[in-house]
PDB file of C-alpha atoms in Angstrom:
ATOM      1  CA  UNK A   1      98.108  85.607  84.963  1.00 60.00           C
ATOM      2  CA  UNK A   2      95.704  84.969  87.317  1.00 71.00           C
ATOM      3  CA  UNK A   3      93.518  81.937  88.447  1.00 84.00           C
ATOM      4  CA  UNK A   4      90.220  82.530  86.881  1.00 89.00           C
ATOM      5  CA  UNK A   5      88.458  78.676  87.541  1.00 93.00           C
ATOM      6  CA  UNK A   6      85.624  78.311  84.491  1.00 94.00           C
ATOM      7  CA  UNK A   7      82.482  77.033  87.370  1.00 95.00           C
ATOM      8  CA  UNK A   8      79.452  75.292  85.579  1.00 92.00           C
ATOM      9  CA  UNK A   9      76.414  75.728  84.924  1.00 90.00           C
ATOM     10  CA  UNK A  10      76.519  74.635  88.993  1.00 92.00           C
ATOM     11  CA  UNK A  11      79.403  76.782  89.637  1.00 96.00           C
ATOM     12  CA  UNK A  12      81.657  73.785  90.419  1.00 96.00           C
ATOM     13  CA  UNK A  13      85.040  72.883  88.882  1.00 97.00           C
ATOM     14  CA  UNK A  14      85.747  69.649  88.551  1.00 97.00           C
ATOM     15  CA  UNK A  15      88.508  68.042  91.004  1.00 98.00           C
ATOM     16  CA  UNK A  16      90.914  65.497  90.511  1.00 98.00           C
ATOM     17  CA  UNK A  17      92.413  64.234  93.588  1.00 98.00           C
ATOM     18  CA  UNK A  18      95.412  62.117  93.519  1.00 97.00           C
ATOM     19  CA  UNK A  19      98.409  60.808  96.310  1.00 96.00           C
ATOM     20  CA  UNK A  20     101.652  63.028  96.506  1.00 95.00           C
ATOM     21  CA  UNK A  21     104.004  60.413  96.963  1.00 94.00           C
ATOM     22  CA  UNK A  22     102.624  57.686  94.986  1.00 93.00           C
ATOM     23  CA  UNK A  23     100.261  59.361  91.796  1.00 93.00           C
ATOM     24  CA  UNK A  24      98.254  57.089  92.636  1.00 94.00           C
ATOM     25  CA  UNK A  25      94.676  58.456  91.774  1.00 97.00           C
ATOM     26  CA  UNK A  26      91.957  58.754  95.211  1.00 97.00           C
ATOM     27  CA  UNK A  27      88.441  61.088  94.090  1.00 97.00           C
ATOM     28  CA  UNK A  28      87.308  62.566  91.431  1.00 98.00           C
ATOM     29  CA  UNK A  29      84.798  65.005  93.201  1.00 97.00           C
ATOM     30  CA  UNK A  30      83.358  68.881  92.459  1.00 97.00           C
ATOM     31  CA  UNK A  31      85.032  72.210  93.924  1.00 97.00           C
ATOM     32  CA  UNK A  32      82.779  75.131  94.398  1.00 97.00           C
ATOM     33  CA  UNK A  33      84.430  78.706  94.890  1.00 95.00           C
ATOM     34  CA  UNK A  34      84.032  77.881  98.557  1.00 95.00           C
ATOM     35  CA  UNK A  35      85.911  74.450  98.542  1.00 96.00           C
ATOM     36  CA  UNK A  36      88.384  75.604  96.659  1.00 94.00           C
ATOM     37  CA  UNK A  37      88.755  78.556  98.187  1.00 92.00           C
ATOM     38  CA  UNK A  38      88.377  76.633 101.082  1.00 94.00           C
ATOM     39  CA  UNK A  39      91.450  74.912 100.598  1.00 94.00           C
ATOM     40  CA  UNK A  40      93.414  76.608  99.065  1.00 91.00           C
ATOM     41  CA  UNK A  41      94.103  79.327 102.244  1.00 90.00           C
ATOM     42  CA  UNK A  42      93.260  76.061 105.164  1.00 93.00           C
ATOM     43  CA  UNK A  43      95.493  73.094 103.185  1.00 94.00           C
ATOM     44  CA  UNK A  44      93.185  70.915 103.436  1.00 96.00           C
ATOM     45  CA  UNK A  45      90.901  69.168 101.054  1.00 97.00           C
ATOM     46  CA  UNK A  46      87.091  70.540 100.462  1.00 97.00           C
ATOM     47  CA  UNK A  47      84.578  69.848  98.032  1.00 98.00           C
ATOM     48  CA  UNK A  48      81.427  70.321  97.517  1.00 97.00           C
ATOM     49  CA  UNK A  49      79.101  67.437  98.223  1.00 95.00           C
ATOM     50  CA  UNK A  50      76.064  67.384  95.199  1.00 90.00           C
ATOM     51  CA  UNK A  51      74.301  64.798  97.022  1.00 89.00           C
ATOM     52  CA  UNK A  52      74.087  66.529 100.003  1.00 93.00           C
ATOM     53  CA  UNK A  53      74.662  70.280  98.837  1.00 95.00           C
ATOM     54  CA  UNK A  54      76.920  71.090 101.006  1.00 97.00           C
ATOM     55  CA  UNK A  55      80.283  72.054 101.801  1.00 97.00           C
ATOM     56  CA  UNK A  56      82.171  69.289 102.669  1.00 96.00           C
ATOM     57  CA  UNK A  57      86.038  68.961 104.535  1.00 97.00           C
ATOM     58  CA  UNK A  58      87.371  65.795 103.369  1.00 97.00           C
ATOM     59  CA  UNK A  59      88.241  63.251 106.340  1.00 95.00           C
ATOM     60  CA  UNK A  60      86.119  65.316 108.736  1.00 95.00           C
ATOM     61  CA  UNK A  61      83.874  61.922 109.534  1.00 92.00           C
ATOM     62  CA  UNK A  62      86.287  58.898 108.406  1.00 92.00           C
ATOM     63  CA  UNK A  63      89.218  60.969 109.715  1.00 94.00           C
ATOM     64  CA  UNK A  64      90.791  60.762 106.291  1.00 94.00           C
ATOM     65  CA  UNK A  65      92.639  64.872 105.122  1.00 96.00           C
ATOM     66  CA  UNK A  66      93.882  65.321 102.478  1.00 97.00           C
ATOM     67  CA  UNK A  67      96.510  68.128 103.666  1.00 97.00           C
ATOM     68  CA  UNK A  68      97.316  69.571 100.279  1.00 96.00           C
ATOM     69  CA  UNK A  69     100.918  69.096  98.434  1.00 95.00           C
ATOM     70  CA  UNK A  70     100.032  71.115  95.156  1.00 94.00           C
ATOM     71  CA  UNK A  71      97.931  72.443  93.292  1.00 95.00           C
ATOM     72  CA  UNK A  72      97.677  72.854  89.159  1.00 95.00           C
ATOM     73  CA  UNK A  73      95.053  74.059  86.939  1.00 95.00           C
ATOM     74  CA  UNK A  74      93.905  73.206  83.147  1.00 95.00           C
ATOM     75  CA  UNK A  75      94.354  74.667  79.998  1.00 94.00           C
ATOM     76  CA  UNK A  76      90.992  75.925  79.818  1.00 93.00           C
ATOM     77  CA  UNK A  77      90.016  76.214  83.853  1.00 94.00           C
ATOM     78  CA  UNK A  78      88.211  73.846  84.889  1.00 95.00           C
ATOM     79  CA  UNK A  79      89.985  71.255  85.903  1.00 97.00           C
ATOM     80  CA  UNK A  80      91.506  71.001  89.653  1.00 97.00           C
ATOM     81  CA  UNK A  81      94.155  68.158  90.317  1.00 97.00           C
ATOM     82  CA  UNK A  82      95.462  68.074  93.813  1.00 97.00           C
ATOM     83  CA  UNK A  83      98.057  66.495  94.555  1.00 97.00           C
ATOM     84  CA  UNK A  84      97.597  66.122  98.653  1.00 97.00           C
ATOM     85  CA  UNK A  85      98.630  63.663 101.462  1.00 97.00           C
ATOM     86  CA  UNK A  86      96.303  61.497 103.718  1.00 95.00           C
ATOM     87  CA  UNK A  87      95.681  60.734 107.262  1.00 92.00           C
ATOM     88  CA  UNK A  88      94.320  57.891 107.275  1.00 89.00           C
ATOM     89  CA  UNK A  89      94.514  56.448 103.676  1.00 88.00           C
ATOM     90  CA  UNK A  90      92.721  52.460 104.231  1.00 88.00           C
ATOM     91  CA  UNK A  91      88.985  55.638 104.619  1.00 90.00           C
ATOM     92  CA  UNK A  92      89.468  57.476 101.666  1.00 93.00           C
ATOM     93  CA  UNK A  93      86.684  56.131  99.671  1.00 94.00           C
ATOM     94  CA  UNK A  94      84.320  55.026 101.502  1.00 92.00           C
ATOM     95  CA  UNK A  95      83.648  51.752 101.058  1.00 92.00           C
ATOM     96  CA  UNK A  96      87.072  51.164 103.183  1.00 92.00           C
ATOM     97  CA  UNK A  97      89.612  51.127 100.804  1.00 93.00           C
ATOM     98  CA  UNK A  98      92.437  53.055  99.669  1.00 93.00           C
ATOM     99  CA  UNK A  99      90.691  54.550  96.458  1.00 95.00           C
ATOM    100  CA  UNK A 100      87.814  55.005  95.245  1.00 96.00           C
ATOM    101  CA  UNK A 101      89.156  53.629  91.616  1.00 95.00           C
ATOM    102  CA  UNK A 102      89.181  49.312  93.137  1.00 93.00           C
ATOM    103  CA  UNK A 103      87.490  47.985  89.262  1.00 92.00           C
ATOM    104  CA  UNK A 104      88.863  47.222  86.119  1.00 91.00           C
ATOM    105  CA  UNK A 105      86.649  48.045  83.577  1.00 91.00           C
ATOM    106  CA  UNK A 106      86.570  44.216  81.679  1.00 79.00           C
ATOM    107  CA  UNK A 107      88.509  43.569  78.209  1.00 68.00           C
ATOM    108  CA  UNK A 108      85.091  43.733  76.007  1.00 64.00           C
ATOM    109  CA  UNK A 109      83.673  47.153  79.154  1.00 61.00           C
ATOM    110  CA  UNK A 110      80.595  43.631  80.483  1.00 61.00           C
ATOM    111  CA  UNK A 111      81.445  43.660  83.656  1.00 62.00           C
ATOM    112  CA  UNK A 112      83.343  44.555  86.123  1.00 68.00           C
ATOM    113  CA  UNK A 113      86.726  42.625  87.864  1.00 66.00           C
ATOM    114  CA  UNK A 114      87.860  43.707  90.877  1.00 63.00           C
ATOM    115  CA  UNK A 115      92.193  45.602  90.171  1.00 58.00           C
ATOM    116  CA  UNK A 116      93.598  42.528  92.164  1.00 45.00           C
ATOM    117  CA  UNK A 117      96.572  44.737  92.660  1.00 42.00           C
ATOM    118  CA  UNK A 118      94.771  47.977  93.352  1.00 41.00           C
ATOM    119  CA  UNK A 119      91.271  46.707  95.978  1.00 37.00           C
TER     120      UNK A 119
ATOM    121  CA  UNK B  12      79.703  42.585  88.391  1.00 64.00           C
ATOM    122  CA  UNK B  13      77.926  45.018  85.692  1.00 73.00           C
ATOM    123  CA  UNK B  14      79.875  48.183  84.424  1.00 85.00           C
ATOM    124  CA  UNK B  15      76.967  50.168  84.748  1.00 89.00           C
ATOM    125  CA  UNK B  16      78.282  53.831  84.328  1.00 93.00           C
ATOM    126  CA  UNK B  17      75.896  56.796  86.111  1.00 95.00           C
ATOM    127  CA  UNK B  18      74.934  59.967  83.416  1.00 95.00           C
ATOM    128  CA  UNK B  19      74.648  62.879  84.435  1.00 92.00           C
ATOM    129  CA  UNK B  20      71.806  65.332  83.452  1.00 90.00           C
ATOM    130  CA  UNK B  21      73.282  66.095  80.945  1.00 92.00           C
ATOM    131  CA  UNK B  22      73.850  62.500  79.898  1.00 96.00           C
ATOM    132  CA  UNK B  23      77.713  62.249  81.274  1.00 96.00           C
ATOM    133  CA  UNK B  24      80.553  60.456  83.179  1.00 97.00           C
ATOM    134  CA  UNK B  25      84.147  62.697  83.948  1.00 97.00           C
ATOM    135  CA  UNK B  26      87.144  60.644  82.967  1.00 98.00           C
ATOM    136  CA  UNK B  27      90.283  61.020  84.206  1.00 98.00           C
ATOM    137  CA  UNK B  28      93.382  60.547  81.732  1.00 98.00           C
ATOM    138  CA  UNK B  29      96.757  59.509  82.284  1.00 97.00           C
ATOM    139  CA  UNK B  30     100.224  57.905  80.836  1.00 96.00           C
ATOM    140  CA  UNK B  31     100.097  54.732  81.477  1.00 95.00           C
ATOM    141  CA  UNK B  32     103.588  55.073  82.342  1.00 94.00           C
ATOM    142  CA  UNK B  33     104.516  58.021  84.012  1.00 93.00           C
ATOM    143  CA  UNK B  34     101.050  57.522  85.809  1.00 93.00           C
ATOM    144  CA  UNK B  35     101.119  61.994  84.687  1.00 94.00           C
ATOM    145  CA  UNK B  36      97.488  62.885  84.853  1.00 97.00           C
ATOM    146  CA  UNK B  37      96.966  64.078  80.394  1.00 97.00           C
ATOM    147  CA  UNK B  38      93.515  65.871  81.043  1.00 97.00           C
ATOM    148  CA  UNK B  39      89.803  65.279  81.443  1.00 98.00           C
ATOM    149  CA  UNK B  40      87.908  65.637  79.477  1.00 97.00           C
ATOM    150  CA  UNK B  41      83.140  63.724  79.442  1.00 97.00           C
ATOM    151  CA  UNK B  42      82.010  61.021  77.970  1.00 97.00           C
ATOM    152  CA  UNK B  43      78.328  59.923  76.754  1.00 97.00           C
ATOM    153  CA  UNK B  44      77.178  55.532  76.594  1.00 95.00           C
ATOM    154  CA  UNK B  45      78.070  56.346  72.745  1.00 95.00           C
ATOM    155  CA  UNK B  46      81.998  57.442  73.446  1.00 96.00           C
ATOM    156  CA  UNK B  47      82.541  55.200  76.271  1.00 94.00           C
ATOM    157  CA  UNK B  48      81.267  52.229  73.989  1.00 92.00           C
ATOM    158  CA  UNK B  49      83.468  53.795  70.818  1.00 94.00           C
ATOM    159  CA  UNK B  50      86.673  53.202  73.367  1.00 95.00           C
ATOM    160  CA  UNK B  51      85.694  50.744  74.741  1.00 92.00           C
ATOM    161  CA  UNK B  52      84.712  48.342  71.379  1.00 91.00           C
ATOM    162  CA  UNK B  53      88.033  50.823  69.573  1.00 93.00           C
ATOM    163  CA  UNK B  54      90.140  51.024  72.737  1.00 94.00           C
ATOM    164  CA  UNK B  55      91.141  54.308  71.137  1.00 96.00           C
ATOM    165  CA  UNK B  56      89.403  56.792  73.790  1.00 97.00           C
ATOM    166  CA  UNK B  57      86.797  58.650  72.135  1.00 97.00           C
ATOM    167  CA  UNK B  58      84.495  61.780  73.836  1.00 98.00           C
ATOM    168  CA  UNK B  59      81.694  63.663  74.119  1.00 97.00           C
ATOM    169  CA  UNK B  60      82.927  67.845  73.421  1.00 95.00           C
ATOM    170  CA  UNK B  61      80.329  69.032  75.653  1.00 90.00           C
ATOM    171  CA  UNK B  62      80.769  72.633  73.729  1.00 89.00           C
ATOM    172  CA  UNK B  63      81.188  71.406  70.082  1.00 93.00           C
ATOM    173  CA  UNK B  64      78.297  68.508  71.500  1.00 95.00           C
ATOM    174  CA  UNK B  65      79.533  66.169  69.663  1.00 97.00           C
ATOM    175  CA  UNK B  66      81.057  62.666  70.010  1.00 97.00           C
ATOM    176  CA  UNK B  67      85.085  62.587  69.381  1.00 96.00           C
ATOM    177  CA  UNK B  68      88.104  60.886  68.640  1.00 97.00           C
ATOM    178  CA  UNK B  69      91.025  61.937  71.085  1.00 97.00           C
ATOM    179  CA  UNK B  70      93.917  62.938  68.685  1.00 96.00           C
ATOM    180  CA  UNK B  71      92.101  62.411  65.567  1.00 95.00           C
ATOM    181  CA  UNK B  72      93.184  65.785  63.648  1.00 92.00           C
ATOM    182  CA  UNK B  73      95.529  66.738  66.368  1.00 92.00           C
ATOM    183  CA  UNK B  74      97.539  62.542  65.569  1.00 94.00           C
ATOM    184  CA  UNK B  75      97.839  62.907  69.689  1.00 94.00           C
ATOM    185  CA  UNK B  76      95.863  59.298  69.337  1.00 96.00           C
ATOM    186  CA  UNK B  77      95.682  58.036  73.280  1.00 97.00           C
ATOM    187  CA  UNK B  78      96.252  53.732  73.167  1.00 97.00           C
ATOM    188  CA  UNK B  79      93.962  52.765  75.959  1.00 96.00           C
ATOM    189  CA  UNK B  80      95.814  49.927  78.091  1.00 95.00           C
ATOM    190  CA  UNK B  81      93.356  50.407  81.663  1.00 94.00           C
ATOM    191  CA  UNK B  82      89.915  51.163  82.546  1.00 95.00           C
ATOM    192  CA  UNK B  83      89.140  51.601  85.947  1.00 95.00           C
ATOM    193  CA  UNK B  84      86.345  53.383  87.495  1.00 95.00           C
ATOM    194  CA  UNK B  85      84.731  54.190  90.797  1.00 95.00           C
ATOM    195  CA  UNK B  86      82.509  53.087  93.647  1.00 94.00           C
ATOM    196  CA  UNK B  87      79.065  55.572  92.545  1.00 93.00           C
ATOM    197  CA  UNK B  88      80.899  54.885  89.153  1.00 94.00           C
ATOM    198  CA  UNK B  89      80.081  58.591  87.815  1.00 95.00           C
ATOM    199  CA  UNK B  90      83.323  58.641  86.561  1.00 97.00           C
ATOM    200  CA  UNK B  91      86.349  56.578  84.492  1.00 97.00           C
ATOM    201  CA  UNK B  92      90.127  56.317  84.894  1.00 97.00           C
ATOM    202  CA  UNK B  93      90.988  55.980  81.869  1.00 97.00           C
ATOM    203  CA  UNK B  94      95.195  55.078  81.359  1.00 97.00           C
ATOM    204  CA  UNK B  95      96.774  55.804  77.974  1.00 97.00           C
ATOM    205  CA  UNK B  96      99.536  56.053  75.206  1.00 97.00           C
ATOM    206  CA  UNK B  97     100.113  58.569  73.811  1.00 95.00           C
ATOM    207  CA  UNK B  98     100.709  58.474  70.366  1.00 92.00           C
ATOM    208  CA  UNK B  99     102.184  62.612  69.117  1.00 89.00           C
ATOM    209  CA  UNK B 100     102.595  62.902  73.137  1.00 88.00           C
ATOM    210  CA  UNK B 101     103.292  66.554  72.357  1.00 89.00           C
ATOM    211  CA  UNK B 102      99.507  67.965  71.207  1.00 90.00           C
ATOM    212  CA  UNK B 103      97.726  65.847  74.014  1.00 93.00           C
ATOM    213  CA  UNK B 104      97.231  69.636  74.675  1.00 94.00           C
ATOM    214  CA  UNK B 105      96.240  71.949  72.750  1.00 92.00           C
ATOM    215  CA  UNK B 106      97.524  74.700  73.951  1.00 91.00           C
ATOM    216  CA  UNK B 107     101.176  72.125  71.455  1.00 92.00           C
ATOM    217  CA  UNK B 108     101.258  70.935  75.509  1.00 93.00           C
ATOM    218  CA  UNK B 109     102.163  67.184  76.471  1.00 93.00           C
ATOM    219  CA  UNK B 110      99.703  67.946  79.350  1.00 95.00           C
ATOM    220  CA  UNK B 111      96.616  70.237  79.909  1.00 95.00           C
ATOM    221  CA  UNK B 112      97.690  70.588  83.468  1.00 95.00           C
ATOM    222  CA  UNK B 113     100.912  72.941  82.917  1.00 92.00           C
ATOM    223  CA  UNK B 114      99.484  75.916  85.403  1.00 91.00           C
ATOM    224  CA  UNK B 115     100.947  75.247  89.225  1.00 91.00           C
ATOM    225  CA  UNK B 116      98.027  77.567  91.721  1.00 90.00           C
ATOM    226  CA  UNK B 117     100.890  79.522  94.313  1.00 78.00           C
ATOM    227  CA  UNK B 118     101.407  79.617  98.048  1.00 66.00           C
ATOM    228  CA  UNK B 119      97.803  81.718  98.410  1.00 61.00           C
ATOM    229  CA  UNK B 120      95.747  80.724  95.508  1.00 57.00           C
ATOM    230  CA  UNK B 121      96.218  83.835  93.655  1.00 58.00           C
ATOM    231  CA  UNK B 122      98.058  84.246  90.665  1.00 59.00           C
ATOM    232  CA  UNK B 123      99.034  80.966  88.422  1.00 64.00           C
ATOM    233  CA  UNK B 124     102.452  79.496  88.311  1.00 62.00           C
ATOM    234  CA  UNK B 125     104.432  78.192  85.787  1.00 59.00           C
ATOM    235  CA  UNK B 126     105.058  74.637  86.453  1.00 55.00           C
ATOM    236  CA  UNK B 127     108.487  74.639  85.289  1.00 43.00           C
ATOM    237  CA  UNK B 128     109.046  70.504  85.472  1.00 40.00           C
ATOM    238  CA  UNK B 129     106.104  70.343  82.921  1.00 39.00           C
ATOM    239  CA  UNK B 130     105.766  72.978  81.049  1.00 36.00           C
TER     240      UNK B 130
END
């Protein structure tokens, strides 16, 4: 059976990135065909930056490189799950954290609470 | 600090859904403002179906309802992480599996290997 990613109108699939060891969700990003190819070919995560309209090797500047340990795809092939091992994990998020998901939404959706155990 | 989701041009944010207990990635879906509001108000996950252009309470038909245990948001607020407890988990994926991510991408990106431990 062939991998046939279903790219959206902008040519992208969603990439969900978790830590290979802890299982923690680190970030959500996007990949075009080239980013996916470079990721599979190099073993390091590459994404498409929508804001900069550029291919982006994660960690090239920050040092938080993501070595890909496992890749899965969902049922309709429009989302990719990367399990990675991060070098310099404290710089995964541009805010200087190990995960982009460091805030918890309050009980009624009003306000953001720092997720203290993940900050 | 206020929750201010950054909806895309189609009015959507990405929702990453994991199992509250196991941490497993279950599915990736999309939410518009109404789906997010309904989720926070009801405590059960609601999504926006892009194929059906309709609000969708997950599990309403299949029974695989998702009780929301925790909600986090990422740094730029265009992705939401839901930790859920699934009723009837074997029907989370429309293929009749507990997760939509049941296939592993092969070493060179050619072909899909069944992820046996997750099938």
